[in-house]
Short mmCIF file of C-alpha atoms in Angstrom, two decimals:
data_model
loop_
_atom_site.label_atom_id
_atom_site.label_comp_id
_atom_site.label_asym_id
_atom_site.label_seq_id
_atom_site.Cartn_x
_atom_site.Cartn_y
_atom_site.Cartn_z
CA MET A 926 50.94 -3.88 11.65
CA SER A 927 53.69 -5.26 9.42
CA ALA A 928 53.30 -5.53 5.66
CA LEU A 929 54.02 -8.27 3.17
CA ALA A 930 53.85 -7.73 -0.60
CA ILE A 931 53.63 -10.66 -2.99
CA GLU A 932 53.73 -10.54 -6.78
CA ILE A 933 52.79 -13.58 -8.85
CA THR A 934 55.34 -13.72 -11.66
CA GLY A 935 54.32 -16.97 -13.33
CA GLU A 936 52.07 -19.98 -13.15
CA ARG A 937 54.23 -21.56 -10.42
CA THR A 938 56.39 -18.67 -9.20
CA ALA A 939 55.98 -15.60 -7.03
CA VAL A 940 58.17 -13.07 -5.24
CA ALA A 941 57.52 -12.03 -1.63
CA ARG A 942 58.96 -8.89 -0.09
CA GLY A 943 58.55 -7.49 3.43
CA ALA A 944 59.66 -4.20 4.95
CA GLY A 945 63.41 -4.32 5.61
CA ALA A 946 63.71 -7.89 4.31
CA GLU A 947 65.23 -9.44 1.23
CA GLU A 948 63.10 -10.83 -1.53
CA VAL A 949 61.97 -14.41 -1.15
CA GLU A 950 61.23 -16.50 -4.23
CA LEU A 951 58.24 -18.82 -3.88
CA THR A 952 57.94 -21.85 -6.14
CA ALA A 953 55.12 -24.38 -6.37
CA ASP A 954 56.03 -28.02 -6.84
CA LYS A 955 54.43 -30.15 -9.51
CA GLY A 956 50.78 -30.74 -8.70
CA GLN A 957 50.74 -27.83 -6.21
CA SER A 958 49.10 -24.44 -6.73
CA ILE A 959 51.16 -21.27 -6.33
CA HIS A 960 48.20 -19.88 -4.41
CA ALA A 961 48.56 -22.64 -1.80
CA VAL A 962 52.26 -21.82 -1.44
CA ILE A 963 51.46 -18.12 -0.95
CA ALA A 964 48.76 -18.99 1.57
CA ALA A 965 51.12 -21.13 3.67
CA TYR A 966 53.91 -18.53 3.50
CA SER A 967 51.63 -15.67 4.57
CA ARG A 968 50.23 -17.59 7.52
CA LYS A 969 53.71 -18.63 8.65
CA HIS A 970 54.92 -15.04 8.33
CA SER A 971 52.08 -13.83 10.56
CA ALA A 972 52.58 -16.66 13.08
CA ASP A 973 56.33 -15.99 13.30
CA ALA A 974 55.71 -12.27 13.77
CA GLY A 975 53.09 -12.92 16.44
CA ALA A 976 50.97 -10.08 15.07
CA PRO A 977 48.57 -9.42 12.18
CA VAL A 978 50.20 -8.93 8.79
CA GLU A 979 48.79 -6.89 5.94
CA VAL A 980 49.28 -8.84 2.70
CA VAL A 981 49.15 -7.22 -0.73
CA VAL A 982 48.84 -9.64 -3.65
CA ASN A 983 49.52 -8.46 -7.20
CA GLU A 984 48.62 -10.61 -10.19
CA ALA A 985 48.28 -9.47 -13.81
CA GLY A 986 47.59 -5.86 -12.81
CA ARG A 987 45.07 -6.75 -10.08
CA THR A 988 45.75 -5.88 -6.45
CA ASN A 989 44.06 -7.39 -3.41
CA TYR A 990 44.55 -6.37 0.22
CA LEU A 991 44.20 -8.94 2.99
CA THR A 992 44.84 -9.07 6.73
CA VAL A 993 46.25 -12.36 8.11
CA THR A 994 46.25 -12.90 11.88
CA PRO A 995 48.58 -15.26 13.79
CA ASP A 996 45.79 -17.80 14.29
CA GLY A 997 45.24 -18.07 10.53
CA ASN A 998 42.11 -15.94 10.10
CA VAL A 999 41.96 -13.96 6.86
CA SER A 1000 39.83 -10.91 6.05
CA ARG A 1001 39.70 -8.57 3.12
CA SER A 1002 40.72 -5.03 4.02
CA LEU A 1003 41.76 -1.68 2.70
CA PRO A 1004 45.44 -0.74 3.16
CA THR A 1005 46.20 0.72 6.59
CA GLY A 1006 49.56 2.22 5.74
CA PRO A 1007 52.52 2.11 3.36
CA ILE A 1008 52.75 -1.14 1.40
CA VAL A 1009 56.08 -2.51 0.20
CA ALA A 1010 56.33 -2.86 -3.58
CA ALA A 1011 56.63 -6.47 -4.72
CA ALA A 1012 58.48 -5.87 -7.99
CA ALA A 1013 62.19 -6.60 -7.96
CA ASP A 1014 63.03 -3.22 -9.53
CA ALA A 1015 60.95 -1.22 -7.03
CA ARG A 1016 62.90 1.55 -5.31
CA GLU A 1017 60.23 3.46 -3.43
CA VAL A 1018 57.44 2.51 -1.09
CA PRO A 1019 54.10 3.90 -2.34
CA GLN A 1020 52.09 5.78 0.24
CA VAL A 1021 48.37 5.39 0.76
CA ASP A 1022 45.94 7.17 3.04
CA ALA A 1023 46.09 5.58 6.46
CA ALA A 1024 42.94 4.18 7.95
CA PRO A 1025 42.45 3.60 11.69
CA GLU A 1026 41.77 -0.09 11.16
CA PRO A 1027 41.14 -2.59 8.31
CA VAL A 1028 37.72 -2.29 6.73
CA THR A 1029 36.35 -5.78 6.12
CA MET A 1030 34.56 -6.18 2.80
CA SER A 1031 31.26 -8.05 2.49
CA VAL A 1032 31.59 -11.59 1.14
CA THR A 1033 28.51 -11.06 -1.00
CA ALA A 1034 29.82 -7.95 -2.76
CA LYS A 1035 30.50 -8.58 -6.42
CA SER A 1036 33.96 -7.05 -6.35
CA GLN A 1037 37.06 -8.21 -8.12
CA GLN A 1038 38.60 -11.19 -6.32
CA SER A 1039 41.79 -13.18 -6.78
CA ASP A 1040 42.52 -16.85 -6.53
CA VAL A 1041 45.24 -16.10 -3.99
CA ALA A 1042 42.80 -14.40 -1.63
CA GLU A 1043 40.52 -17.37 -1.70
CA GLU A 1044 43.34 -19.86 -1.28
CA LEU A 1045 44.39 -17.96 1.83
CA ALA A 1046 40.88 -18.11 3.26
CA GLY A 1047 40.41 -21.73 2.30
CA GLU A 1048 43.49 -23.12 4.05
CA PRO A 1049 43.06 -24.55 7.60
CA GLU A 1050 44.27 -22.16 10.27
CA LEU A 1051 47.50 -22.79 12.14
CA ALA A 1052 47.04 -24.34 15.59
CA PRO A 1053 48.89 -26.64 18.02
CA ALA A 1054 49.05 -30.27 17.05
CA ASP A 1055 46.30 -31.32 19.43
CA VAL A 1056 43.91 -28.50 18.56
CA ALA A 1057 41.68 -29.11 15.55
CA PRO A 1058 41.54 -26.41 12.87
CA GLU A 1059 38.24 -24.59 13.04
CA PRO A 1060 36.27 -24.40 9.75
CA VAL A 1061 36.74 -21.01 8.16
CA THR A 1062 34.65 -18.85 5.89
CA MET A 1063 36.13 -18.76 2.40
CA SER A 1064 35.81 -16.59 -0.70
CA VAL A 1065 37.24 -17.31 -4.14
CA ALA A 1066 36.73 -16.91 -7.96
CA PRO A 1067 33.50 -17.83 -9.91
CA ILE A 1068 32.67 -21.37 -10.94
CA GLY A 1069 31.41 -20.15 -14.28
CA HIS A 1070 27.95 -20.04 -15.76
CA LEU A 1071 25.66 -22.70 -14.38
CA PRO A 1072 22.14 -22.93 -15.81
CA VAL A 1073 19.21 -21.72 -13.77
CA SER A 1074 16.32 -24.13 -13.91
CA ALA A 1075 12.88 -22.73 -14.54
CA PRO A 1076 10.99 -21.78 -11.35
CA ASP A 1077 9.03 -24.73 -10.07
CA ALA A 1078 5.93 -24.18 -7.97
CA VAL A 1079 5.13 -26.75 -5.33
CA ARG A 1080 2.95 -29.29 -7.14
CA ARG A 1081 0.78 -31.99 -5.71
CA GLU A 1082 -1.67 -34.17 -7.64
CA GLY A 1083 -1.09 -32.13 -10.80
CA ASN A 1084 -2.27 -28.80 -9.37
CA VAL A 1085 -0.20 -25.80 -8.33
CA ARG A 1086 -0.09 -25.69 -4.56
CA GLN A 1087 0.59 -22.58 -2.54
CA ARG A 1088 2.46 -23.14 0.70
CA PRO A 1089 0.09 -22.43 3.61
CA PRO A 1090 1.24 -20.30 6.53
CA VAL A 1091 2.80 -22.25 9.37
CA PRO A 1092 2.91 -21.34 13.07
CA TRP A 1093 6.72 -21.14 13.23
CA GLN A 1094 7.11 -19.01 10.12
CA ARG A 1095 9.14 -15.84 10.55
CA PRO A 1096 7.12 -12.61 10.57
CA ASN A 1097 7.19 -10.19 7.67
CA PRO A 1098 10.15 -7.81 8.24
CA ASP A 1099 8.08 -4.72 7.43
CA THR A 1100 5.37 -5.78 9.86
CA SER A 1101 7.97 -6.46 12.54
CA VAL A 1102 9.46 -2.99 12.09
CA ARG A 1103 6.07 -1.31 12.35
CA ARG A 1104 5.18 -3.28 15.46
CA SER A 1105 8.56 -2.52 16.99
CA GLN A 1106 8.19 1.21 16.29
CA ALA A 1107 4.66 1.28 17.70
CA HIS A 1108 5.82 -0.56 20.81
CA THR A 1109 8.89 1.56 21.47
CA SER A 1110 6.97 4.80 21.02
CA THR A 1111 4.92 4.11 24.18
CA ARG A 1112 7.67 2.47 26.20
CA SER A 1113 9.74 4.18 28.86
CA THR A 1114 13.31 5.11 27.94
CA ARG A 1115 14.77 4.15 31.31
CA PRO A 1116 18.26 2.54 31.11
CA ALA A 1117 18.14 -1.25 31.13
CA MET A 1118 21.08 -1.70 33.50
CA SER A 1119 22.97 0.32 36.04
CA VAL A 1120 26.44 1.51 35.11
CA LEU A 1121 27.60 -0.07 38.37
CA ALA A 1122 26.86 -3.57 37.09
CA ALA A 1123 29.80 -5.96 37.02
CA PRO A 1124 31.56 -6.37 33.63
CA GLU A 1125 30.53 -9.20 31.37
CA ILE A 1126 32.43 -12.49 31.67
CA THR A 1127 33.49 -14.20 28.46
CA PRO A 1128 31.94 -17.72 28.36
CA GLY A 1129 34.47 -20.32 29.50
CA SER A 1130 37.17 -17.78 30.38
CA ASN A 1131 37.18 -18.81 34.05
CA GLU A 1132 37.96 -22.45 33.27
CA PRO A 1133 41.55 -23.68 32.92
CA ALA A 1134 42.91 -24.56 29.49
CA ARG A 1135 42.57 -28.19 28.44
CA THR A 1136 44.35 -28.14 25.06
CA GLY A 1137 47.47 -26.60 23.60
CA ILE A 1138 50.62 -25.76 25.53
CA ARG A 1139 48.67 -24.29 28.45
CA GLY A 1140 46.48 -27.36 28.63
CA ARG A 1141 49.54 -29.65 28.76
CA LEU A 1142 51.14 -27.49 31.47
CA ASN A 1143 47.92 -27.63 33.50
CA ALA A 1144 47.79 -31.41 33.18
CA VAL A 1145 51.46 -32.05 33.96
CA LEU A 1146 52.06 -29.41 36.65
CA ASN A 1147 48.51 -29.25 38.04
CA LEU A 1148 48.25 -25.56 37.19
CA GLY A 1149 45.16 -23.49 36.44
CA LEU A 1150 46.28 -21.45 33.43
CA ALA A 1151 43.38 -19.99 31.47
CA PRO A 1152 43.41 -20.24 27.66
CA LYS A 1153 44.37 -17.18 25.62
CA SER A 1154 41.41 -15.07 24.59
CA GLU A 1155 42.06 -15.61 20.86
CA SER A 1156 42.93 -19.31 21.06
CA ALA A 1157 41.09 -22.07 19.23
CA GLU A 1158 39.92 -23.43 22.59
CA MET A 1159 38.23 -20.13 23.48
CA ARG A 1160 36.57 -20.03 20.06
CA GLN A 1161 35.18 -23.50 20.74
CA ARG A 1162 33.87 -22.36 24.11
CA ALA A 1163 32.27 -19.31 22.48
CA ALA A 1164 30.63 -21.61 19.90
CA ILE A 1165 29.21 -23.79 22.68
CA ALA A 1166 27.87 -20.70 24.44
CA THR A 1167 26.09 -19.73 21.22
CA ILE A 1168 24.54 -23.20 20.89
CA THR A 1169 23.09 -22.96 24.40
CA GLY A 1170 21.57 -19.52 23.79
CA PRO A 1171 17.83 -18.77 23.44
CA ILE A 1172 16.03 -19.21 20.11
CA PRO A 1173 12.63 -17.82 19.03
CA GLY A 1174 10.28 -20.81 19.09
CA PHE A 1175 10.33 -23.93 16.92
CA SER A 1176 12.86 -23.92 14.08
CA ILE A 1177 13.58 -26.13 11.07
CA VAL A 1178 17.10 -26.91 9.86
CA THR A 1179 17.09 -28.60 6.45
CA VAL A 1180 20.11 -30.54 5.18
CA ALA A 1181 19.85 -30.71 1.40
CA ASN A 1182 21.77 -31.44 -1.79
CA PRO A 1183 20.03 -33.22 -4.68
CA LYS A 1184 23.22 -35.14 -5.43
CA GLY A 1185 23.35 -38.49 -3.62
CA GLY A 1186 26.30 -39.65 -1.54
CA VAL A 1187 27.45 -36.17 -0.52
CA GLY A 1188 27.14 -36.74 3.25
CA LYS A 1189 23.71 -35.28 4.06
CA THR A 1190 22.81 -37.97 6.60
CA PRO A 1191 26.15 -37.94 8.52
CA ILE A 1192 26.01 -34.14 8.76
CA ALA A 1193 22.38 -34.30 9.96
CA VAL A 1194 23.22 -36.97 12.55
CA GLY A 1195 26.27 -35.04 13.75
CA LEU A 1196 24.44 -31.70 14.08
CA ASN A 1197 21.56 -33.40 15.91
CA ALA A 1198 23.98 -34.92 18.43
CA VAL A 1199 26.06 -31.75 19.01
CA ILE A 1200 23.02 -29.53 19.52
CA ALA A 1201 21.43 -32.00 21.94
CA GLN A 1202 24.72 -32.37 23.81
CA HIS A 1203 24.82 -28.65 24.63
CA ARG A 1204 21.13 -27.68 24.65
CA GLY A 1205 19.99 -30.76 26.55
CA ALA A 1206 18.27 -34.07 25.88
CA GLY A 1207 14.95 -33.80 24.09
CA SER A 1208 15.71 -30.38 22.61
CA THR A 1209 16.21 -31.56 19.04
CA VAL A 1210 15.00 -34.29 16.69
CA CYS A 1211 16.25 -35.43 13.29
CA ALA A 1212 13.68 -36.76 10.83
CA ASP A 1213 14.19 -38.65 7.58
CA VAL A 1214 11.95 -36.79 5.13
CA ALA A 1215 13.10 -38.55 1.98
CA GLU A 1216 10.25 -39.46 -0.34
CA VAL A 1217 11.01 -43.14 0.25
CA GLY A 1218 13.08 -43.94 3.37
CA GLY A 1219 16.68 -42.77 3.34
CA SER A 1220 19.69 -44.04 5.28
CA LEU A 1221 19.08 -42.25 8.59
CA ALA A 1222 17.87 -45.44 10.33
CA ASP A 1223 21.06 -47.24 9.19
CA ARG A 1224 23.50 -44.59 10.41
CA VAL A 1225 22.37 -43.79 13.98
CA SER A 1226 23.72 -45.61 17.05
CA VAL A 1227 20.33 -46.90 18.22
CA PRO A 1228 18.23 -48.11 15.27
CA PRO A 1229 14.47 -47.45 15.37
CA ARG A 1230 12.00 -50.20 16.16
CA ALA A 1231 8.97 -51.10 14.08
CA GLY A 1232 6.46 -48.26 14.15
CA GLN A 1233 9.04 -45.57 14.91
CA ASP A 1234 8.75 -43.79 11.59
CA VAL A 1235 7.29 -40.62 10.11
CA LEU A 1236 4.10 -42.11 8.67
CA ALA A 1237 3.25 -43.90 11.93
CA LEU A 1238 3.54 -40.62 13.85
CA VAL A 1239 1.53 -38.74 11.21
CA ALA A 1240 -1.19 -41.40 11.30
CA ALA A 1241 -1.43 -41.20 15.10
CA HIS A 1242 -1.73 -37.43 14.91
CA ALA A 1243 -4.44 -37.65 12.23
CA ALA A 1244 -6.45 -40.14 14.32
CA ALA A 1245 -6.50 -37.88 17.37
CA PRO A 1246 -5.32 -34.33 16.55
CA GLY A 1247 -3.76 -32.48 19.47
CA SER A 1248 -3.78 -35.50 21.79
CA ILE A 1249 -0.15 -36.61 21.42
CA ARG A 1250 1.53 -35.91 24.74
CA PRO A 1251 5.28 -36.29 25.46
CA SER A 1252 4.85 -39.84 26.74
CA GLU A 1253 2.88 -40.77 23.62
CA LEU A 1254 5.38 -39.04 21.34
CA SER A 1255 8.28 -41.09 22.74
CA ARG A 1256 6.73 -44.25 21.25
CA PHE A 1257 7.50 -42.92 17.76
CA LEU A 1258 10.99 -41.55 18.43
CA SER A 1259 14.27 -43.41 18.75
CA ARG A 1260 16.31 -41.85 21.59
CA GLN A 1261 20.07 -41.86 21.01
CA PRO A 1262 22.77 -42.11 23.73
CA GLY A 1263 23.46 -38.37 23.61
CA GLY A 1264 19.81 -37.44 24.29
CA GLU A 1265 18.91 -36.57 20.71
CA ASP A 1266 15.91 -38.18 18.99
CA ILE A 1267 15.39 -39.44 15.45
CA VAL A 1268 12.34 -40.33 13.38
CA ALA A 1269 13.01 -42.88 10.64
CA GLY A 1270 11.66 -42.49 7.13
CA THR A 1271 9.12 -44.68 5.38
CA PHE A 1272 10.87 -47.87 4.31
CA ASP A 1273 10.75 -49.03 0.72
CA GLY A 1274 8.34 -51.91 0.38
CA PHE A 1275 5.51 -53.22 -1.76
CA ASP A 1276 2.79 -51.49 0.25
CA SER A 1277 4.76 -48.42 1.34
CA ALA A 1278 3.52 -44.95 0.45
CA ALA A 1279 5.71 -42.03 -0.55
CA LEU A 1280 6.09 -39.19 1.93
CA ARG A 1281 4.01 -36.21 0.78
CA TYR A 1282 4.08 -32.47 1.36
CA ASP A 1283 1.17 -32.64 3.85
CA ASP A 1284 2.79 -35.54 5.73
CA VAL A 1285 5.91 -33.54 6.56
CA GLU A 1286 3.81 -30.54 7.52
CA SER A 1287 1.79 -32.68 9.94
CA LEU A 1288 5.03 -34.10 11.34
CA ALA A 1289 6.34 -30.59 11.99
CA ASN A 1290 3.07 -29.54 13.62
CA VAL A 1291 3.36 -32.39 16.13
CA LEU A 1292 7.07 -31.92 16.85
CA SER A 1293 6.71 -28.13 17.24
CA GLU A 1294 4.73 -28.76 20.44
CA HIS A 1295 7.48 -30.81 22.08
CA ARG A 1296 10.86 -29.93 20.55
CA GLU A 1297 12.87 -26.78 19.80
CA ILE A 1298 14.57 -27.85 16.58
CA LEU A 1299 13.72 -30.21 13.72
CA ILE A 1300 16.65 -31.28 11.54
CA ALA A 1301 15.23 -32.51 8.22
CA ASP A 1302 17.40 -35.05 6.39
CA THR A 1303 16.20 -34.80 2.79
CA GLY A 1304 16.36 -37.20 -0.14
CA ASN A 1305 17.53 -36.61 -3.71
CA ASN A 1306 14.22 -36.00 -5.52
CA ARG A 1307 13.70 -32.25 -5.84
CA LEU A 1308 10.19 -32.80 -7.24
CA ALA A 1309 9.00 -34.75 -4.20
CA GLY A 1310 6.49 -32.96 -1.99
CA SER A 1311 8.49 -33.79 1.14
CA TRP A 1312 11.62 -32.20 -0.36
CA GLN A 1313 9.67 -29.11 -1.40
CA TRP A 1314 8.24 -28.67 2.09
CA ALA A 1315 11.58 -29.11 3.87
CA THR A 1316 13.42 -26.57 1.70
CA SER A 1317 10.66 -23.97 1.47
CA ASN A 1318 10.06 -23.96 5.24
CA ALA A 1319 13.70 -24.06 6.35
CA ASN A 1320 14.81 -21.48 8.89
CA VAL A 1321 18.37 -22.56 8.09
CA LEU A 1322 19.56 -24.52 5.06
CA VAL A 1323 22.73 -26.63 5.39
CA VAL A 1324 24.25 -27.81 2.10
CA PRO A 1325 27.03 -30.45 2.26
CA VAL A 1326 29.34 -30.26 -0.78
CA PRO A 1327 32.27 -32.64 -1.37
CA LEU A 1328 35.14 -31.36 -3.48
CA ARG A 1329 33.68 -32.86 -6.64
CA ARG A 1330 32.49 -30.75 -9.54
CA ASP A 1331 29.24 -32.68 -10.05
CA ALA A 1332 28.23 -32.30 -6.39
CA ALA A 1333 29.15 -28.59 -6.35
CA ALA A 1334 27.27 -27.92 -9.58
CA ALA A 1335 24.15 -29.75 -8.34
CA ALA A 1336 24.14 -27.76 -5.11
CA HIS A 1337 24.70 -24.50 -6.98
CA ARG A 1338 21.76 -25.13 -9.32
CA MET A 1339 19.59 -26.07 -6.34
CA LEU A 1340 20.35 -22.76 -4.62
CA LEU A 1341 19.65 -20.77 -7.77
CA ASP A 1342 16.28 -22.49 -8.15
CA LEU A 1343 15.39 -21.95 -4.49
CA ALA A 1344 16.26 -18.26 -4.79
CA ALA A 1345 14.02 -18.01 -7.88
CA THR A 1346 11.04 -19.80 -6.29
CA ALA A 1347 11.24 -19.14 -2.54
CA GLY A 1348 13.07 -15.82 -2.67
CA SER A 1349 16.67 -14.73 -2.26
CA HIS A 1350 16.23 -14.41 1.52
CA ILE A 1351 16.76 -18.18 1.85
CA LEU A 1352 20.35 -17.76 0.63
CA ALA A 1353 21.12 -15.45 3.56
CA ARG A 1354 20.18 -18.38 5.83
CA THR A 1355 22.25 -20.97 3.93
CA ILE A 1356 25.46 -22.58 5.20
CA VAL A 1357 27.57 -24.52 2.69
CA VAL A 1358 29.75 -27.20 4.31
CA ILE A 1359 32.75 -28.21 2.19
CA THR A 1360 33.76 -31.78 3.09
CA ASP A 1361 36.99 -33.65 2.47
CA GLY A 1362 37.09 -37.22 1.26
CA PRO A 1363 39.00 -39.73 -0.85
CA GLY A 1364 38.85 -38.92 -4.54
CA ASP A 1365 38.05 -35.24 -4.02
CA ALA A 1366 39.64 -32.66 -6.30
CA PRO A 1367 41.08 -29.70 -4.33
CA MET A 1368 41.24 -27.56 -7.47
CA VAL A 1369 37.42 -27.47 -7.47
CA GLU A 1370 37.33 -25.67 -4.12
CA ILE A 1371 38.46 -22.28 -5.39
CA GLU A 1372 35.77 -22.12 -8.07
CA ALA A 1373 33.03 -23.69 -5.95
CA VAL A 1374 33.39 -21.53 -2.87
CA ASP A 1375 33.25 -18.29 -4.83
CA ALA A 1376 30.21 -19.50 -6.78
CA PHE A 1377 28.30 -20.08 -3.53
CA LEU A 1378 29.34 -16.74 -2.05
CA GLU A 1379 28.52 -15.03 -5.34
CA VAL A 1380 24.87 -16.08 -5.15
CA GLY A 1381 24.67 -14.71 -1.59
CA VAL A 1382 24.94 -17.64 0.86
CA HIS A 1383 25.58 -16.70 4.48
CA SER A 1384 28.86 -18.57 4.87
CA VAL A 1385 31.01 -21.47 3.70
CA ARG A 1386 32.44 -23.80 6.35
CA ARG A 1387 34.95 -26.63 6.07
CA MET A 1388 34.61 -30.15 7.47
CA PRO A 1389 37.72 -32.36 7.74
CA PHE A 1390 37.70 -35.93 6.51
CA GLU A 1391 35.93 -38.27 8.93
CA PRO A 1392 36.51 -42.01 8.35
CA LEU A 1393 33.36 -42.96 10.27
CA PHE A 1394 31.22 -40.77 8.02
CA ALA A 1395 32.77 -42.30 4.89
CA SER A 1396 32.56 -45.90 6.13
CA GLY A 1397 28.76 -46.22 5.94
CA GLU A 1398 28.70 -47.70 9.46
CA ARG A 1399 26.60 -46.54 12.38
CA ILE A 1400 27.77 -43.21 13.80
CA ALA A 1401 28.62 -43.19 17.50
CA THR A 1402 29.50 -39.56 18.19
CA PRO A 1403 32.11 -40.38 20.92
CA GLN A 1404 34.06 -42.24 18.23
CA LEU A 1405 34.32 -39.21 15.94
CA ARG A 1406 37.68 -37.52 15.54
CA SER A 1407 38.16 -34.43 17.69
CA THR A 1408 38.56 -32.31 14.55
CA THR A 1409 35.18 -33.53 13.32
CA THR A 1410 33.46 -32.80 16.64
CA GLU A 1411 34.95 -29.31 16.80
CA SER A 1412 33.96 -28.59 13.20
CA LEU A 1413 30.41 -29.78 13.86
CA THR A 1414 30.31 -27.51 16.90
CA VAL A 1415 31.24 -24.49 14.78
CA VAL A 1416 28.60 -25.35 12.16
CA ALA A 1417 26.00 -25.90 14.90
CA SER A 1418 26.82 -22.54 16.49
CA THR A 1419 26.38 -20.85 13.09
CA VAL A 1420 23.01 -22.58 12.72
CA ILE A 1421 21.81 -21.46 16.16
CA ASP A 1422 23.11 -17.93 15.58
CA LEU A 1423 21.10 -17.69 12.35
CA ILE A 1424 18.00 -19.00 14.12
CA ALA A 1425 18.45 -16.59 17.05
CA HIS A 1426 18.78 -13.58 14.77
CA ALA A 1427 15.99 -14.58 12.40
CA ALA A 1428 13.40 -12.59 14.36
CA LEU A 1429 15.53 -9.47 14.76
#
């Protein structure tokens, strides 16, 4: 593995030095961060070398070790060998104990981090022009001290309400361990599979490449070249394989951010469509659980008819509990072209009633009998009973965050409050989706991403700018940019992976 040492010498300057190479001066233009320049240089260095590069970044006495691969992935690591000194007056190469391979550090560890490390992880990975950059997990420096709101119990009609147990709730980990131990103690220890079994086949590896240079050669010359194992196309195929995998029963995916206009509904619509595309029609349903109807009905391809809303379905269930069969359920759902279903919220009107905690719970009870996944599109009122139910019962929490300080701060406070009231375990099932859009401030990303990782969220993903999402028009998934579809696929695979491992 080759080495690259970089020393930041000023606010806009740095010096890069590689083994056997002359020093290269890096300079950031006006309005550009030196960290972005270092990130681009390191990725290009790795891509040109065609092999992973160990990068050592020195800034104000702090040293960070990173490993950059040719496809743009970045991981924190301990040094694996001699590292070239970055200072201009260096004459010797310091030696360090060699390790057999880089040791990746946990993103939730509260260790010293540098802005350069996070800029590297936050940049889109290098790929051919027709292959969309996959969202990457990022880690950067703290956003500062944001206030933690006082713990709020779920309140309804002025009284403190304890959340009742639900049939799809995950079992207590301690109980699961005891049951597992009791079960395995009486079970035979026979091997599960013969050693003569055929080797495992990587999902999609037997199909010819459709993108990149190999995809173009296949199309022009009618060849059957398979994609490289580490290519972006194979990562997409692996993500699709994850989406189609088994999950333990009915699961709830809640899309939440108390700040309005951050893209909750487009993300919910997109995830609903991608999951249904790969898991099959009728496997997932997206419901508008805003206290008073949100914009879900205005953003889907096929708008709901009168009576296809949450309260109508809840009322039918209350009139005849347990009697709603699939054919009856379809009267309250709006089927979209991709096979996914949606349930509209309660529309704002003179006689309309706000959606309550018990209403959403009844909705979930009905849907749990006929669907695998409920995607809850929440509103902006954190005190609403419907919002409280959706966040406290979420198997996975998806938090869209544009690159705006107000939206990032609102999401950060929300997560701190949820950790204080529902427990820190919810953060380990939280995915933050950083979105691009007009008017966003890229300088917020470094602080925001680290703040989310600092509180313990599972991962931070990146979503490219999607004009159809920003337009406010109805979302027809075939019209989405390929980069958007591929990013949604990665987020969906992370969601399914969290659901699948929730019972382990």
